[in-house]
JSON list of C-alpha atoms in Angstrom, two decimals:
[
{"chain": "A", "resi": 1, "resn": "UNK", "atom": "CA", "xyz": [148.85, 65.75, 101.43]},
{"chain": "A", "resi": 2, "resn": "UNK", "atom": "CA", "xyz": [145.72, 64.84, 98.60]},
{"chain": "A", "resi": 3, "resn": "UNK", "atom": "CA", "xyz": [141.99, 66.57, 98.55]},
{"chain": "A", "resi": 4, "resn": "UNK", "atom": "CA", "xyz": [139.45, 66.42, 96.59]},
{"chain": "A", "resi": 5, "resn": "UNK", "atom": "CA", "xyz": [136.79, 68.22, 97.08]},
{"chain": "A", "resi": 6, "resn": "UNK", "atom": "CA", "xyz": [132.50, 67.45, 95.45]},
{"chain": "A", "resi": 7, "resn": "UNK", "atom": "CA", "xyz": [130.49, 69.94, 95.06]},
{"chain": "A", "resi": 8, "resn": "UNK", "atom": "CA", "xyz": [127.43, 70.15, 92.51]},
{"chain": "A", "resi": 9, "resn": "UNK", "atom": "CA", "xyz": [125.01, 69.04, 94.33]},
{"chain": "A", "resi": 10, "resn": "UNK", "atom": "CA", "xyz": [121.83, 69.21, 95.02]},
{"chain": "A", "resi": 11, "resn": "UNK", "atom": "CA", "xyz": [117.52, 68.66, 95.20]},
{"chain": "A", "resi": 12, "resn": "UNK", "atom": "CA", "xyz": [116.50, 67.55, 91.71]},
{"chain": "A", "resi": 13, "resn": "UNK", "atom": "CA", "xyz": [113.04, 66.35, 90.13]},
{"chain": "A", "resi": 14, "resn": "UNK", "atom": "CA", "xyz": [113.18, 62.74, 87.89]},
{"chain": "A", "resi": 15, "resn": "UNK", "atom": "CA", "xyz": [113.59, 63.39, 84.88]},
{"chain": "A", "resi": 16, "resn": "UNK", "atom": "CA", "xyz": [116.99, 66.88, 85.55]},
{"chain": "A", "resi": 17, "resn": "UNK", "atom": "CA", "xyz": [120.05, 66.72, 84.86]},
{"chain": "A", "resi": 18, "resn": "UNK", "atom": "CA", "xyz": [123.17, 68.45, 87.59]},
{"chain": "A", "resi": 19, "resn": "UNK", "atom": "CA", "xyz": [126.65, 68.16, 86.77]},
{"chain": "A", "resi": 20, "resn": "UNK", "atom": "CA", "xyz": [129.02, 67.67, 89.62]},
{"chain": "A", "resi": 21, "resn": "UNK", "atom": "CA", "xyz": [132.68, 68.94, 89.94]},
{"chain": "A", "resi": 22, "resn": "UNK", "atom": "CA", "xyz": [135.64, 67.90, 92.27]},
{"chain": "A", "resi": 23, "resn": "UNK", "atom": "CA", "xyz": [138.57, 69.54, 92.36]},
{"chain": "A", "resi": 24, "resn": "UNK", "atom": "CA", "xyz": [142.07, 67.73, 93.38]},
{"chain": "A", "resi": 25, "resn": "UNK", "atom": "CA", "xyz": [145.26, 68.32, 94.77]},
{"chain": "A", "resi": 26, "resn": "UNK", "atom": "CA", "xyz": [148.47, 67.35, 96.64]},
{"chain": "A", "resi": 27, "resn": "UNK", "atom": "CA", "xyz": [149.44, 65.18, 93.39]},
{"chain": "A", "resi": 28, "resn": "UNK", "atom": "CA", "xyz": [149.88, 63.86, 90.21]},
{"chain": "A", "resi": 29, "resn": "UNK", "atom": "CA", "xyz": [146.75, 64.56, 88.57]},
{"chain": "A", "resi": 30, "resn": "UNK", "atom": "CA", "xyz": [147.66, 63.74, 85.21]},
{"chain": "A", "resi": 31, "resn": "UNK", "atom": "CA", "xyz": [148.38, 60.93, 85.89]},
{"chain": "A", "resi": 32, "resn": "UNK", "atom": "CA", "xyz": [145.74, 58.88, 88.01]},
{"chain": "A", "resi": 33, "resn": "UNK", "atom": "CA", "xyz": [142.00, 57.49, 86.65]},
{"chain": "A", "resi": 34, "resn": "UNK", "atom": "CA", "xyz": [139.63, 59.12, 88.90]},
{"chain": "A", "resi": 35, "resn": "UNK", "atom": "CA", "xyz": [136.25, 57.51, 89.73]},
{"chain": "A", "resi": 36, "resn": "UNK", "atom": "CA", "xyz": [132.38, 58.84, 91.10]},
{"chain": "A", "resi": 37, "resn": "UNK", "atom": "CA", "xyz": [131.38, 56.13, 93.43]},
{"chain": "A", "resi": 38, "resn": "UNK", "atom": "CA", "xyz": [128.16, 56.74, 95.21]},
{"chain": "A", "resi": 39, "resn": "UNK", "atom": "CA", "xyz": [126.45, 55.59, 98.88]},
{"chain": "A", "resi": 40, "resn": "UNK", "atom": "CA", "xyz": [122.59, 55.54, 98.95]},
{"chain": "A", "resi": 41, "resn": "UNK", "atom": "CA", "xyz": [121.43, 55.57, 102.76]},
{"chain": "A", "resi": 42, "resn": "UNK", "atom": "CA", "xyz": [122.18, 52.60, 104.47]},
{"chain": "A", "resi": 43, "resn": "UNK", "atom": "CA", "xyz": [123.66, 50.32, 101.70]},
{"chain": "A", "resi": 44, "resn": "UNK", "atom": "CA", "xyz": [127.37, 49.60, 100.70]},
{"chain": "A", "resi": 45, "resn": "UNK", "atom": "CA", "xyz": [129.53, 52.44, 97.99]},
{"chain": "A", "resi": 46, "resn": "UNK", "atom": "CA", "xyz": [128.18, 51.62, 94.09]},
{"chain": "A", "resi": 47, "resn": "UNK", "atom": "CA", "xyz": [130.70, 52.18, 91.15]},
{"chain": "A", "resi": 48, "resn": "UNK", "atom": "CA", "xyz": [129.00, 54.43, 89.23]},
{"chain": "A", "resi": 49, "resn": "UNK", "atom": "CA", "xyz": [131.85, 55.62, 86.55]},
{"chain": "A", "resi": 50, "resn": "UNK", "atom": "CA", "xyz": [136.25, 55.46, 85.61]},
{"chain": "A", "resi": 51, "resn": "UNK", "atom": "CA", "xyz": [137.78, 58.00, 83.59]},
{"chain": "A", "resi": 52, "resn": "UNK", "atom": "CA", "xyz": [141.59, 57.11, 82.24]},
{"chain": "A", "resi": 53, "resn": "UNK", "atom": "CA", "xyz": [144.83, 58.66, 81.69]},
{"chain": "A", "resi": 54, "resn": "UNK", "atom": "CA", "xyz": [144.06, 59.04, 78.36]},
{"chain": "A", "resi": 55, "resn": "UNK", "atom": "CA", "xyz": [140.26, 59.80, 79.24]},
{"chain": "A", "resi": 56, "resn": "UNK", "atom": "CA", "xyz": [138.54, 56.22, 78.13]},
{"chain": "A", "resi": 57, "resn": "UNK", "atom": "CA", "xyz": [135.73, 55.75, 80.21]},
{"chain": "A", "resi": 58, "resn": "UNK", "atom": "CA", "xyz": [133.66, 53.80, 81.41]},
{"chain": "A", "resi": 59, "resn": "UNK", "atom": "CA", "xyz": [129.94, 53.39, 83.65]},
{"chain": "A", "resi": 60, "resn": "UNK", "atom": "CA", "xyz": [127.78, 51.46, 85.82]},
{"chain": "A", "resi": 61, "resn": "UNK", "atom": "CA", "xyz": [125.12, 49.72, 83.56]},
{"chain": "A", "resi": 62, "resn": "UNK", "atom": "CA", "xyz": [122.19, 51.60, 85.67]},
{"chain": "A", "resi": 63, "resn": "UNK", "atom": "CA", "xyz": [124.20, 55.07, 84.43]},
{"chain": "A", "resi": 64, "resn": "UNK", "atom": "CA", "xyz": [125.14, 53.99, 81.40]},
{"chain": "A", "resi": 65, "resn": "UNK", "atom": "CA", "xyz": [123.38, 56.54, 78.30]},
{"chain": "A", "resi": 66, "resn": "UNK", "atom": "CA", "xyz": [122.94, 58.74, 81.25]},
{"chain": "A", "resi": 67, "resn": "UNK", "atom": "CA", "xyz": [125.83, 60.04, 83.26]},
{"chain": "A", "resi": 68, "resn": "UNK", "atom": "CA", "xyz": [129.10, 61.57, 81.16]},
{"chain": "A", "resi": 69, "resn": "UNK", "atom": "CA", "xyz": [132.27, 61.58, 82.32]},
{"chain": "A", "resi": 70, "resn": "UNK", "atom": "CA", "xyz": [134.80, 63.90, 82.09]},
{"chain": "A", "resi": 71, "resn": "UNK", "atom": "CA", "xyz": [138.50, 65.33, 83.47]},
{"chain": "A", "resi": 72, "resn": "UNK", "atom": "CA", "xyz": [140.12, 68.65, 82.71]},
{"chain": "A", "resi": 73, "resn": "UNK", "atom": "CA", "xyz": [143.64, 67.80, 83.76]},
{"chain": "A", "resi": 74, "resn": "UNK", "atom": "CA", "xyz": [145.12, 71.48, 83.22]},
{"chain": "A", "resi": 75, "resn": "UNK", "atom": "CA", "xyz": [143.05, 71.94, 86.18]},
{"chain": "A", "resi": 76, "resn": "UNK", "atom": "CA", "xyz": [143.33, 69.36, 88.41]},
{"chain": "A", "resi": 77, "resn": "UNK", "atom": "CA", "xyz": [139.49, 68.91, 87.92]},
{"chain": "A", "resi": 78, "resn": "UNK", "atom": "CA", "xyz": [136.58, 65.93, 87.09]},
{"chain": "A", "resi": 79, "resn": "UNK", "atom": "CA", "xyz": [133.92, 66.27, 86.31]},
{"chain": "A", "resi": 80, "resn": "UNK", "atom": "CA", "xyz": [130.41, 64.13, 86.10]},
{"chain": "A", "resi": 81, "resn": "UNK", "atom": "CA", "xyz": [127.62, 65.33, 84.03]},
{"chain": "A", "resi": 82, "resn": "UNK", "atom": "CA", "xyz": [123.89, 63.73, 85.36]},
{"chain": "A", "resi": 83, "resn": "UNK", "atom": "CA", "xyz": [121.10, 63.43, 83.13]},
{"chain": "A", "resi": 84, "resn": "UNK", "atom": "CA", "xyz": [117.34, 61.79, 83.05]},
{"chain": "A", "resi": 85, "resn": "UNK", "atom": "CA", "xyz": [117.88, 61.86, 86.85]},
{"chain": "A", "resi": 86, "resn": "UNK", "atom": "CA", "xyz": [115.62, 59.28, 88.64]},
{"chain": "A", "resi": 87, "resn": "UNK", "atom": "CA", "xyz": [114.99, 58.81, 91.95]},
{"chain": "A", "resi": 88, "resn": "UNK", "atom": "CA", "xyz": [117.55, 55.71, 92.09]},
{"chain": "A", "resi": 89, "resn": "UNK", "atom": "CA", "xyz": [120.56, 58.14, 91.69]},
{"chain": "A", "resi": 90, "resn": "UNK", "atom": "CA", "xyz": [119.43, 59.74, 95.17]},
{"chain": "A", "resi": 91, "resn": "UNK", "atom": "CA", "xyz": [122.85, 59.06, 96.76]},
{"chain": "A", "resi": 92, "resn": "UNK", "atom": "CA", "xyz": [126.56, 60.83, 98.92]},
{"chain": "A", "resi": 93, "resn": "UNK", "atom": "CA", "xyz": [128.09, 60.89, 95.64]},
{"chain": "A", "resi": 94, "resn": "UNK", "atom": "CA", "xyz": [132.17, 61.12, 95.66]},
{"chain": "A", "resi": 95, "resn": "UNK", "atom": "CA", "xyz": [134.97, 61.03, 93.81]},
{"chain": "A", "resi": 96, "resn": "UNK", "atom": "CA", "xyz": [138.06, 58.24, 94.31]},
{"chain": "A", "resi": 97, "resn": "UNK", "atom": "CA", "xyz": [141.79, 58.94, 92.71]},
{"chain": "A", "resi": 98, "resn": "UNK", "atom": "CA", "xyz": [141.75, 55.23, 91.32]},
{"chain": "A", "resi": 99, "resn": "UNK", "atom": "CA", "xyz": [140.37, 53.08, 88.68]},
{"chain": "A", "resi": 100, "resn": "UNK", "atom": "CA", "xyz": [137.28, 51.31, 89.50]},
{"chain": "A", "resi": 101, "resn": "UNK", "atom": "CA", "xyz": [137.46, 49.63, 92.83]},
{"chain": "A", "resi": 102, "resn": "UNK", "atom": "CA", "xyz": [139.53, 52.16, 94.52]},
{"chain": "A", "resi": 103, "resn": "UNK", "atom": "CA", "xyz": [137.55, 53.54, 97.37]},
{"chain": "A", "resi": 104, "resn": "UNK", "atom": "CA", "xyz": [139.93, 55.68, 98.05]},
{"chain": "A", "resi": 105, "resn": "UNK", "atom": "CA", "xyz": [141.48, 58.02, 98.80]},
{"chain": "A", "resi": 106, "resn": "UNK", "atom": "CA", "xyz": [137.97, 60.40, 97.65]},
{"chain": "A", "resi": 107, "resn": "UNK", "atom": "CA", "xyz": [136.62, 62.94, 99.32]},
{"chain": "A", "resi": 108, "resn": "UNK", "atom": "CA", "xyz": [134.00, 64.08, 101.88]},
{"chain": "A", "resi": 109, "resn": "UNK", "atom": "CA", "xyz": [131.35, 63.42, 98.93]},
{"chain": "A", "resi": 110, "resn": "UNK", "atom": "CA", "xyz": [128.01, 65.16, 97.55]},
{"chain": "A", "resi": 111, "resn": "UNK", "atom": "CA", "xyz": [124.79, 64.95, 98.24]},
{"chain": "A", "resi": 112, "resn": "UNK", "atom": "CA", "xyz": [122.57, 64.12, 94.67]},
{"chain": "A", "resi": 113, "resn": "UNK", "atom": "CA", "xyz": [118.75, 63.91, 95.90]},
{"chain": "A", "resi": 114, "resn": "UNK", "atom": "CA", "xyz": [116.28, 63.28, 93.08]},
{"chain": "A", "resi": 115, "resn": "UNK", "atom": "CA", "xyz": [112.78, 63.61, 93.93]},
{"chain": "A", "resi": 116, "resn": "UNK", "atom": "CA", "xyz": [109.25, 65.35, 92.85]}
]
């Protein structure tokens, strides 16, 4: 059974940082690209970033230069470092097994709230 468990969200002031984590199990993690998506209240899911099996990375223009995606295949773990956070980054963040465009399977999400 595929399991994806996100953690690390919270309340942070504009300009602050957070590090999100995703613990993966139930599939050969190292053979899949992994993706982060987010969903703000009342809005559709938005693609944030993808990391390939070769650790190549891709980012949405809205987060490029501020967010960093990484993976640790030995620990079956995916991470997203969020820097220089803005109020518009407020959303539920999900990790997804697969390339950009995939939205399932995904975890239960972790809430990021950016507010002063």
